Amino acid sequence: MSSVELDGSHTLAKRGGQQVGYQGRKKAKTTNMLFLTDRQGMPLACSEPMSGEHHDLFEIEENVSKMMATVQQSGILTDGLFLNGAAGFDASKLREICDYYGIIPNIVTNKKNRNSSQSEEYLFDNLLYEERFAVERTNAWIDGFKALLVRYETNAKHWLGLHYLAFSFILLRRKDVWAK
């Protein structure tokens, strides 16, 4: 494994409950989660559910550290991995976390966040970034599970458990990837 893909997803929460907040872009109450996948889109880790009014960088240090701990517990070495992320993940905090774990961030520079005092230039590989579609495909696979497309669970731990169950099904369906 040479690269991992990071993305967030807001899910509508129809019945309210724990970790639910209003997301203006969706004009509804949502819950947000971050997902980390490999290049084939196989789920490696996810964050705890977050209230929907928070963007993907909310508590990024804590969330990514927990996801990296999960990855390392699985016996996957993080040193030398590339991490693809959209412009919404362009933050010095995330880049610092990547440095700590020996990960090379391949994150699109968010020109809206840059001011004249931030003149840092980061390496960015467009060809590697094209692999990011894998995490988008994983989000689509997750949306295929009706219990996860719209959140009706009011307990955040139950909803997280349903994600783990969906990840198991995704891995079982994609056993051809692991057989190689």
PDB file of C-alpha atoms in Angstrom, residues 33-111:
ATOM      1  CA  MET A  33     -17.684  11.300   9.789  1.00  0.00           C
ATOM      2  CA  LEU A  34     -14.225  11.035   8.259  1.00  0.00           C
ATOM      3  CA  PHE A  35     -13.195   7.940   6.293  1.00  0.00           C
ATOM      4  CA  LEU A  36      -9.726   6.646   5.457  1.00  0.00           C
ATOM      5  CA  THR A  37      -9.404   4.106   2.632  1.00  0.00           C
ATOM      6  CA  ASP A  38      -6.652   2.445   0.660  1.00  0.00           C
ATOM      7  CA  ARG A  39      -6.158   2.921  -3.093  1.00  0.00           C
ATOM      8  CA  GLN A  40      -8.817   0.311  -3.899  1.00  0.00           C
ATOM      9  CA  GLY A  41     -11.356   2.032  -1.662  1.00  0.00           C
ATOM     10  CA  MET A  42     -11.200  -0.554   1.112  1.00  0.00           C
ATOM     11  CA  PRO A  43     -12.105   1.121   4.418  1.00  0.00           C
ATOM     12  CA  LEU A  44      -9.180   1.264   6.828  1.00  0.00           C
ATOM     13  CA  ALA A  45     -10.553   3.517   9.566  1.00  0.00           C
ATOM     14  CA  CYS A  46     -13.205   6.083  10.366  1.00  0.00           C
ATOM     15  CA  SER A  47     -13.627   8.841  12.900  1.00  0.00           C
ATOM     16  CA  GLU A  48     -16.190   8.978  15.642  1.00  0.00           C
ATOM     17  CA  PRO A  49     -19.456  10.623  14.527  1.00  0.00           C
ATOM     18  CA  MET A  50     -19.344  14.427  14.790  1.00  0.00           C
ATOM     19  CA  SER A  51     -22.167  16.899  14.951  1.00  0.00           C
ATOM     20  CA  GLY A  52     -23.099  18.123  11.482  1.00  0.00           C
ATOM     21  CA  GLU A  53     -22.443  21.804  12.069  1.00  0.00           C
ATOM     22  CA  HIS A  54     -18.728  21.007  12.199  1.00  0.00           C
ATOM     23  CA  HIS A  55     -16.594  20.899   9.069  1.00  0.00           C
ATOM     24  CA  ASP A  56     -14.132  18.112   8.252  1.00  0.00           C
ATOM     25  CA  LEU A  57     -11.224  19.831  10.042  1.00  0.00           C
ATOM     26  CA  PHE A  58     -13.059  19.957  13.384  1.00  0.00           C
ATOM     27  CA  GLU A  59     -10.809  18.253  15.964  1.00  0.00           C
ATOM     28  CA  ILE A  60      -8.687  16.941  13.083  1.00  0.00           C
ATOM     29  CA  GLU A  61      -5.734  16.155  15.373  1.00  0.00           C
ATOM     30  CA  GLU A  62      -7.786  13.853  17.576  1.00  0.00           C
ATOM     31  CA  ASN A  63      -9.712  12.230  14.714  1.00  0.00           C
ATOM     32  CA  VAL A  64      -6.733  11.502  12.469  1.00  0.00           C
ATOM     33  CA  SER A  65      -4.610  10.330  15.414  1.00  0.00           C
ATOM     34  CA  LYS A  66      -7.289   7.801  16.364  1.00  0.00           C
ATOM     35  CA  MET A  67      -7.618   6.640  12.755  1.00  0.00           C
ATOM     36  CA  MET A  68      -3.832   6.249  12.435  1.00  0.00           C
ATOM     37  CA  ALA A  69      -3.747   4.269  15.686  1.00  0.00           C
ATOM     38  CA  THR A  70      -6.355   1.921  14.191  1.00  0.00           C
ATOM     39  CA  VAL A  71      -4.313   1.576  11.011  1.00  0.00           C
ATOM     40  CA  GLN A  72      -1.123   0.843  12.965  1.00  0.00           C
ATOM     41  CA  GLN A  73      -2.910  -1.701  15.188  1.00  0.00           C
ATOM     42  CA  SER A  74      -3.814  -3.517  11.976  1.00  0.00           C
ATOM     43  CA  GLY A  75      -0.115  -3.925  11.228  1.00  0.00           C
ATOM     44  CA  ILE A  76      -0.046  -1.344   8.437  1.00  0.00           C
ATOM     45  CA  LEU A  77       3.037   0.859   8.422  1.00  0.00           C
ATOM     46  CA  THR A  78       2.250   4.542   7.957  1.00  0.00           C
ATOM     47  CA  ASP A  79       5.809   5.714   7.369  1.00  0.00           C
ATOM     48  CA  GLY A  80       6.163   6.738   3.718  1.00  0.00           C
ATOM     49  CA  LEU A  81       2.460   6.609   2.856  1.00  0.00           C
ATOM     50  CA  PHE A  82       0.948   9.339   0.716  1.00  0.00           C
ATOM     51  CA  LEU A  83      -2.334  10.826   1.937  1.00  0.00           C
ATOM     52  CA  ASN A  84      -4.656  12.315  -0.677  1.00  0.00           C
ATOM     53  CA  GLY A  85      -7.041  14.981   0.523  1.00  0.00           C
ATOM     54  CA  ALA A  86      -9.301  17.591  -1.040  1.00  0.00           C
ATOM     55  CA  ALA A  87      -8.812  21.333  -0.558  1.00  0.00           C
ATOM     56  CA  GLY A  88     -11.077  21.205   2.505  1.00  0.00           C
ATOM     57  CA  PHE A  89      -8.287  19.335   4.317  1.00  0.00           C
ATOM     58  CA  ASP A  90      -5.622  21.956   3.563  1.00  0.00           C
ATOM     59  CA  ALA A  91      -4.602  22.919   7.093  1.00  0.00           C
ATOM     60  CA  SER A  92      -1.280  23.156   8.863  1.00  0.00           C
ATOM     61  CA  LYS A  93      -2.630  20.989  11.724  1.00  0.00           C
ATOM     62  CA  LEU A  94      -3.316  18.074   9.365  1.00  0.00           C
ATOM     63  CA  ARG A  95       0.076  18.485   7.694  1.00  0.00           C
ATOM     64  CA  GLU A  96       1.746  18.389  11.132  1.00  0.00           C
ATOM     65  CA  ILE A  97      -0.094  15.181  12.019  1.00  0.00           C
ATOM     66  CA  CYS A  98       1.003  13.649   8.720  1.00  0.00           C
ATOM     67  CA  ASP A  99       4.616  14.592   9.499  1.00  0.00           C
ATOM     68  CA  TYR A 100       4.310  12.973  12.937  1.00  0.00           C
ATOM     69  CA  TYR A 101       3.213   9.653  11.391  1.00  0.00           C
ATOM     70  CA  GLY A 102       5.707   9.843   8.512  1.00  0.00           C
ATOM     71  CA  ILE A 103       2.932  10.389   5.976  1.00  0.00           C
ATOM     72  CA  ILE A 104       3.455  12.572   2.919  1.00  0.00           C
ATOM     73  CA  PRO A 105       0.374  14.788   2.445  1.00  0.00           C
ATOM     74  CA  ASN A 106      -0.857  15.209  -1.133  1.00  0.00           C
ATOM     75  CA  ILE A 107      -3.527  17.800  -0.414  1.00  0.00           C
ATOM     76  CA  VAL A 108      -4.872  20.354  -2.867  1.00  0.00           C
ATOM     77  CA  THR A 109      -3.933  23.862  -1.770  1.00  0.00           C
ATOM     78  CA  ASN A 110      -7.039  25.765  -0.749  1.00  0.00           C
ATOM     79  CA  LYS A 111      -6.429  29.219  -2.180  1.00  0.00           C
TER      80      LYS A 111
END
